Coordinates of C-alpha atoms and ligand atoms in Angstrom, one line a residue:
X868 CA 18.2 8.0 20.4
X869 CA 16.9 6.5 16.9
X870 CA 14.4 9.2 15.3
X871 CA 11.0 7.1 15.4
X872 CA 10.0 7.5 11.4
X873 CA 7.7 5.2 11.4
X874 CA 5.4 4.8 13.8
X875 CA 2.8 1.6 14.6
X876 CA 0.2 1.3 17.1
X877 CA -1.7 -2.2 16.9
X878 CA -4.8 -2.1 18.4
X879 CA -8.5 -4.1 18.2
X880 CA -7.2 -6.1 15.1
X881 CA -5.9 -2.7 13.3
X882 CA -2.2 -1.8 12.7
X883 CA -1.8 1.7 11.7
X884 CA 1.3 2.7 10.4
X885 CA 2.1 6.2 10.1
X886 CA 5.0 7.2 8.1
X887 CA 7.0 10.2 10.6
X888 CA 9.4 12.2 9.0
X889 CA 7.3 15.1 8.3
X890 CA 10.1 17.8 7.2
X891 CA 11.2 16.3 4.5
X892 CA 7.5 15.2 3.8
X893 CA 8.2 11.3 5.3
X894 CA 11.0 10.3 2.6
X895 CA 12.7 7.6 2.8
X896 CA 16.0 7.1 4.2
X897 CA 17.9 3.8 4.5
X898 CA 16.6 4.2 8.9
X899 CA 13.2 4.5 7.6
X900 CA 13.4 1.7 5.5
X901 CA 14.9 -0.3 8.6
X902 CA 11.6 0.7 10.8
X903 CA 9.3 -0.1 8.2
X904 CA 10.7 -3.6 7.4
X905 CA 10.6 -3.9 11.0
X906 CA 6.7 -2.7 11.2
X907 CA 5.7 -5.2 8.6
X908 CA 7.4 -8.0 10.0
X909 CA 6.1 -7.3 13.4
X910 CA 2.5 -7.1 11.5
X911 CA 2.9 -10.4 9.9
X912 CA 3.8 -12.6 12.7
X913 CA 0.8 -11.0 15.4
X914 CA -1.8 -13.3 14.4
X915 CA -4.4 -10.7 16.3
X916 CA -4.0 -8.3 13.2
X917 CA -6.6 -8.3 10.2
X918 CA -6.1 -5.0 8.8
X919 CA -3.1 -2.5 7.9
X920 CA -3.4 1.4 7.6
X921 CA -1.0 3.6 6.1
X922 CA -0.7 6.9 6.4
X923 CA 1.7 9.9 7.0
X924 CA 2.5 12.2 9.5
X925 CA 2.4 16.0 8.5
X926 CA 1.8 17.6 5.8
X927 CA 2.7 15.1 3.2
X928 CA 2.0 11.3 2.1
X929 CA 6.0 10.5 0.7
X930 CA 8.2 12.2 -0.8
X931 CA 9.9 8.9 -1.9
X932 CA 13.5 9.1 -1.7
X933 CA 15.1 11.3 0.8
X934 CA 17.4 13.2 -1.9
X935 CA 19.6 14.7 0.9
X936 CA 21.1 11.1 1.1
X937 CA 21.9 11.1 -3.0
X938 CA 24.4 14.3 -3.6
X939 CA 27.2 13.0 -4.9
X940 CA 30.1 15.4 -4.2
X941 CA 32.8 15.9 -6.8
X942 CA 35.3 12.7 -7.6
X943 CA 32.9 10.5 -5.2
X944 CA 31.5 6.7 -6.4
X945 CA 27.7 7.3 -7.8
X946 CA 25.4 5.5 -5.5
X947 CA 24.2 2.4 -7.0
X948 CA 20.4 2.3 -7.0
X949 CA 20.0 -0.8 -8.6
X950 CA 21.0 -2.1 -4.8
X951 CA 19.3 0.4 -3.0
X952 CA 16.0 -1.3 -5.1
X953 CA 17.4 -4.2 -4.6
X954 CA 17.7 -4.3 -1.0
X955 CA 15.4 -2.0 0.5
X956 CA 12.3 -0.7 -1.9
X957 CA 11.4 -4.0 -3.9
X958 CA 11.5 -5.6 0.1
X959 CA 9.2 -3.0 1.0
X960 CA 6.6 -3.8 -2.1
X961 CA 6.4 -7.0 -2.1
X962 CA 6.1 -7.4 1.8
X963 CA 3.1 -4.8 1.4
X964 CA 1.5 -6.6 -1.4
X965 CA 2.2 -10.3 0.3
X966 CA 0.7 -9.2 3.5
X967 CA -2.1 -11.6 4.0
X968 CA -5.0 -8.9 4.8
X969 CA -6.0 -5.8 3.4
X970 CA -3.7 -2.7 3.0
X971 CA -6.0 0.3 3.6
X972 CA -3.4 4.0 2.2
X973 CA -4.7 7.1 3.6
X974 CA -3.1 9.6 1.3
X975 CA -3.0 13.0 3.4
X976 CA -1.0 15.0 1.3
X977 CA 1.4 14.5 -1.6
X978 CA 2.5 11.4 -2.9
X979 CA 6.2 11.5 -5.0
X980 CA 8.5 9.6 -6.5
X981 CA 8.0 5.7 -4.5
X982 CA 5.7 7.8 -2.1
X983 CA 3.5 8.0 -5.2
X984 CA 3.9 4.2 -6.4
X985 CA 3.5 2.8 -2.5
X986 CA 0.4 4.3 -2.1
X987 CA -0.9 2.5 -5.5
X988 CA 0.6 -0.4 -4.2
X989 CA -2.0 -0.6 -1.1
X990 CA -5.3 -2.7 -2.1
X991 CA -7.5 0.1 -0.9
X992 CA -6.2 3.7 -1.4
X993 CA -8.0 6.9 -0.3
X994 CA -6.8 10.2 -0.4
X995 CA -7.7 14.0 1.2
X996 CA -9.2 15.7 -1.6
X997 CA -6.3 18.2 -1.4
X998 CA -3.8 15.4 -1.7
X999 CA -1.7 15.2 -5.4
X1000 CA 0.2 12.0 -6.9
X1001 CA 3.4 13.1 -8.8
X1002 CA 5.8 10.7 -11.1
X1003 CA 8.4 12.8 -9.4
X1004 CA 11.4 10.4 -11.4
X1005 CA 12.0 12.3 -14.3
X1006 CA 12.4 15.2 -12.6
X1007 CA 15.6 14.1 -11.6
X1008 CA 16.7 11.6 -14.7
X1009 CA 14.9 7.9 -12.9
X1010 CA 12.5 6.0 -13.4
X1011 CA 9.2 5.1 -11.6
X1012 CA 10.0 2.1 -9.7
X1013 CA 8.1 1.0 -6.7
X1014 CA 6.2 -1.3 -9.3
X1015 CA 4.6 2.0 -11.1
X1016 CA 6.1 0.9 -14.3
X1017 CA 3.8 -2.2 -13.7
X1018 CA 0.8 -0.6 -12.1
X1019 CA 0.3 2.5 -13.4
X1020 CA -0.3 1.5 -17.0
X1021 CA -2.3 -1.4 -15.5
X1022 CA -4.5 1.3 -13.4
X1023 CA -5.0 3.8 -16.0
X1024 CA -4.0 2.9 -19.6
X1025 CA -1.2 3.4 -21.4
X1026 CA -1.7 6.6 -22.6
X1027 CA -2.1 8.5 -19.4
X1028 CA 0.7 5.9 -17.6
X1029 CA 3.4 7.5 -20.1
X1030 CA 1.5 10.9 -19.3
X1031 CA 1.9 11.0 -16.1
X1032 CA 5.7 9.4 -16.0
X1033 CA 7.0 11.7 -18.4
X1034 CA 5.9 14.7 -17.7
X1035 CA 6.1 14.4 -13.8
X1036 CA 3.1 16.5 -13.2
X1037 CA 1.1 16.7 -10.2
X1038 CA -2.5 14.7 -10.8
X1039 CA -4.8 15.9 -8.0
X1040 CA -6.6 13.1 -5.8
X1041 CA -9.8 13.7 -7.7
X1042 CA -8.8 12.8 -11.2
X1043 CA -6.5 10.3 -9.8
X1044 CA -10.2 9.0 -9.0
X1045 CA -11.7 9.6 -11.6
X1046 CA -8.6 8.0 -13.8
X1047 CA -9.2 4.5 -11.4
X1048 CA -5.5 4.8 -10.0
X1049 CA -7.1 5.0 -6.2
X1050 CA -10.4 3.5 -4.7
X1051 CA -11.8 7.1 -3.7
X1052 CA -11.4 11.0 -2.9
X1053 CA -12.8 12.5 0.2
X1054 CA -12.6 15.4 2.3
X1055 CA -9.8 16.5 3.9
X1056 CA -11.2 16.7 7.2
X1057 CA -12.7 12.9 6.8
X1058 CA -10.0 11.2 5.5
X1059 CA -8.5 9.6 9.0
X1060 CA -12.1 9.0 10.3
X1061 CA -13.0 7.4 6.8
X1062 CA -9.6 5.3 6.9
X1063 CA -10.6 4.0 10.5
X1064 CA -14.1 3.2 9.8
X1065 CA -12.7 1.1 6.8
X1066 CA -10.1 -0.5 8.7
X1067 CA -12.8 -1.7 11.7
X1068 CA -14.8 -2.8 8.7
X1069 CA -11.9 -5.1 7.7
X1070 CA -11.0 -6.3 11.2
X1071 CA -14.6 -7.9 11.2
X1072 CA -14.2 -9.6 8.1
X1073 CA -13.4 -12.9 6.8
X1074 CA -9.4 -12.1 7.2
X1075 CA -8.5 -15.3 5.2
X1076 CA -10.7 -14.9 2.8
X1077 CA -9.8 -11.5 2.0
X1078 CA -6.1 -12.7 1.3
X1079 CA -6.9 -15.1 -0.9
X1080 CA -9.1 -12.7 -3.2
X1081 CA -5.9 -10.6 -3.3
X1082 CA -4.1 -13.3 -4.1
X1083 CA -5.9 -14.4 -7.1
X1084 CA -6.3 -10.3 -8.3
X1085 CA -2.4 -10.8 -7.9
X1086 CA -2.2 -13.4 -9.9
X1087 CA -4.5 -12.6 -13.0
X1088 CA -2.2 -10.1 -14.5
X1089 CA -0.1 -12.6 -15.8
X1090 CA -2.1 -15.7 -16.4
X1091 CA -4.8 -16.7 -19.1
X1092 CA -8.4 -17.0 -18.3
X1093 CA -7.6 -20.6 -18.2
X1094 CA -4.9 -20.4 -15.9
X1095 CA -6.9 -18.2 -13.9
X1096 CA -9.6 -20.7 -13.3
X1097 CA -7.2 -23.4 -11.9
X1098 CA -5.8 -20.7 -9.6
X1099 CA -9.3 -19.6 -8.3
X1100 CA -10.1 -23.3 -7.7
X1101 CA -7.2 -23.9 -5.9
X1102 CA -8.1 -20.6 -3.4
X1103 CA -11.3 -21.5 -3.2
X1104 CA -10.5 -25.3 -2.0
X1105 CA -8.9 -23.5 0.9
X1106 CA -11.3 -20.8 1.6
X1107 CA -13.7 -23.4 1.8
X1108 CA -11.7 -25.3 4.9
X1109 CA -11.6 -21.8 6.8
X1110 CA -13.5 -21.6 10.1
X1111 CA -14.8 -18.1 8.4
X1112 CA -16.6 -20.1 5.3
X1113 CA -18.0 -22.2 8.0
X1114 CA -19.6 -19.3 10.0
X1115 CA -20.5 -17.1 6.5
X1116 CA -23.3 -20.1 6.1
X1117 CA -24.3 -20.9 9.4
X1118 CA -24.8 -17.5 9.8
X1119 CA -26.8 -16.7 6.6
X1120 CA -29.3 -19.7 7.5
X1121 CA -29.9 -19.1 10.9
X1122 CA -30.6 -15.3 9.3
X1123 CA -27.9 -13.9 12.0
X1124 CA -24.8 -11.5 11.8
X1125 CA -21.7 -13.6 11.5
X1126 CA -19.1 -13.6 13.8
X1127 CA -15.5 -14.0 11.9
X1128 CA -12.9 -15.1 14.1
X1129 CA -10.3 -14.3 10.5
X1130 CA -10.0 -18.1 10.9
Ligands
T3D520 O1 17.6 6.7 -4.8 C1 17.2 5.5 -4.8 O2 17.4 4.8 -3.9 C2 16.4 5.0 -5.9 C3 14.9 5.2 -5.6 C4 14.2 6.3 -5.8 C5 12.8 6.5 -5.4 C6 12.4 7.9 -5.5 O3 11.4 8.1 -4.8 S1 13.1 9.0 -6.6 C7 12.1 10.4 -6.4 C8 12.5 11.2 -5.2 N1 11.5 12.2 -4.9 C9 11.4 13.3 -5.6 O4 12.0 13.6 -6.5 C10 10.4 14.3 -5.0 C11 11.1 15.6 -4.5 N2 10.1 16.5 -3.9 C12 9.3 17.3 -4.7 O5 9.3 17.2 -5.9 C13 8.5 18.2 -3.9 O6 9.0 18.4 -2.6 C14 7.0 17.7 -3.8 C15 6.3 17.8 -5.1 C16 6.9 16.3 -3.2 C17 6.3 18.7 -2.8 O7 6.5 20.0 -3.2 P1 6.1 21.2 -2.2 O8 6.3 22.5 -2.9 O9 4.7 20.9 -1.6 O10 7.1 21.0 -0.9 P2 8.7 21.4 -0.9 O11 8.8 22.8 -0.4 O12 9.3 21.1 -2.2 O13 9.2 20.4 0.2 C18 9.0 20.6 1.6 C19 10.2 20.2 2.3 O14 10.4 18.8 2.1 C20 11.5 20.9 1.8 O15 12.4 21.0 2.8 P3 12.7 22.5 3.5 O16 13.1 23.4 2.4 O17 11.3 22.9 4.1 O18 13.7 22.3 4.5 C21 12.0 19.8 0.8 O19 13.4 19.9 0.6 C22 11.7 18.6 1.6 N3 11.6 17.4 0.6 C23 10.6 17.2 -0.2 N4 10.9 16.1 -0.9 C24 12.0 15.6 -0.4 C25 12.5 16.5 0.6 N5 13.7 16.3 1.2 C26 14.4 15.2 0.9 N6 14.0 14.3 -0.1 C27 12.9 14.5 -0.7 N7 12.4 13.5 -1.7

């Protein structure tokens, strides 16, 4: 039978993902890979889902790469990661980031190597107050990939981008607040409960919307204010022909709670 590492449950509008390899602290192995793509394919095409949680099973977040898959024995052909990037872990970001509703990470533990750069990937990322984030790469000779060459020096400067990927240290889930690389730190015992109450926040909310506001953050790292401007008057054109626009105003001037539908 096929280990299950990674597991999803849909239910009430959430799809929580929980990563479920838990001895080698849920890295990634090329079956892993498999499930998730499978996860967030199955996610994209149920029209009943408006949010996405992340997590991980055990004591870990990710440990990235599952390195028992990467010893080269003597006289053996080096593994190419450029395809292994290629095919399975640039996939796996841009599905996450491309997913039209919020990504909610619930960091429980440590986050390494692409463990580390998925969970920065996620549009809202909490983490257990004992959780750490660790550039794990040049440990081992790589680099950060899962966009943290992109996103890190984005998130938290320059400075502290080539700190953190050069040294490899571990950065505890408070500074990583503090340094604006997650959305917040809590307790370790609140963390799911926090995570859930989020996520039926989310699956209230105007889903379309939403995707569209990522969307247009998306966009602005590459484009002039100017270009900016044309690209929120294009999203707004179609958030204004959502069924959700509609019942945002009908609701504020009859002085009711809205209903979104996600429509
Ligand atoms: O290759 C490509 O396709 C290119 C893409 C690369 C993407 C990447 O992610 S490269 C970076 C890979 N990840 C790492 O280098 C992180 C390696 N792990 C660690 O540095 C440490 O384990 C942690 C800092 C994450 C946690 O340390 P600690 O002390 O809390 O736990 P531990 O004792 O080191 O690990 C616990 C177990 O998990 C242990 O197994 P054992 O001894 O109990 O049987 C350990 O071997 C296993 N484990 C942890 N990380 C990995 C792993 N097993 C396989 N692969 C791992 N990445």
């Amino acid at each position: 039978m096929t280990e299950q590492s990674v597991l999803l449950d849909i239910d009430q509008g959430i799809a929580k993902v929980t990563l479920n390899r838990p001895d080698s602290l849920n890295s990634f192995n090329v079956e892993m890979h498999k499930q998730m793509r499978a996860a967030l394919k199955s996610i994209r095409n149920d029209a009943s889902v408006r949010v996405m949680l992340l997590t991980g099973n055990g004591r870990g977040f990710c440990a990235g790469q599952d390195l028992s898959d990467r010893t080269v024995k003597p006289g053996a052909q080096v593994p190419d990661l450029g395809i292994s990037i290629e095919q399975y872990y640039n996939p796996l970001l841009q599905a996450l980031r491309d997913l039209p509703m919020p990504v909610i990470c619930a960091v429980n533990g440590v986050a390494a190597g692409a463990g580390a750069n998925i969970a920065l990937a996620c549009d809202i990322t909490l983490a257990a107050r004992s959780a750490s984030f660790v550039q794990a790469f040049c440990k081992i000779g790589l680099i950060p990939d899962c966009g943290g060459t992109w996103t890190l020096p984005r998130a938290v400067g320059m400075a502290r981008a080539k700190g953190l990927a050069l040294l490899g240290g571990k950065l505890s889930a408070e500074k990583a607040e503090q340094w604006g690389m997650i959305w917040q730190c809590v307790e370790d015992d609140a963390l799911q409960d926090e995570a859930m109450n989020l996520a039926r926040h989310f699956a209230t909310q105007p889903t379309k919307g939403l995707a569209m506001i990522k969307r247009a953050l998306h966009a602005s790292a590459n484009n002039t204010f100017e270009e900016q401007a044309l690209v929120e008057r294009d999203l707004q054109r179609l958030a204004g022909r959502s069924d959700d626009f509609r019942e945002g105003v009908s609701a504020f001037t009859e002085k009711r709670t809205p209903k979104f539908t996600g429509k």
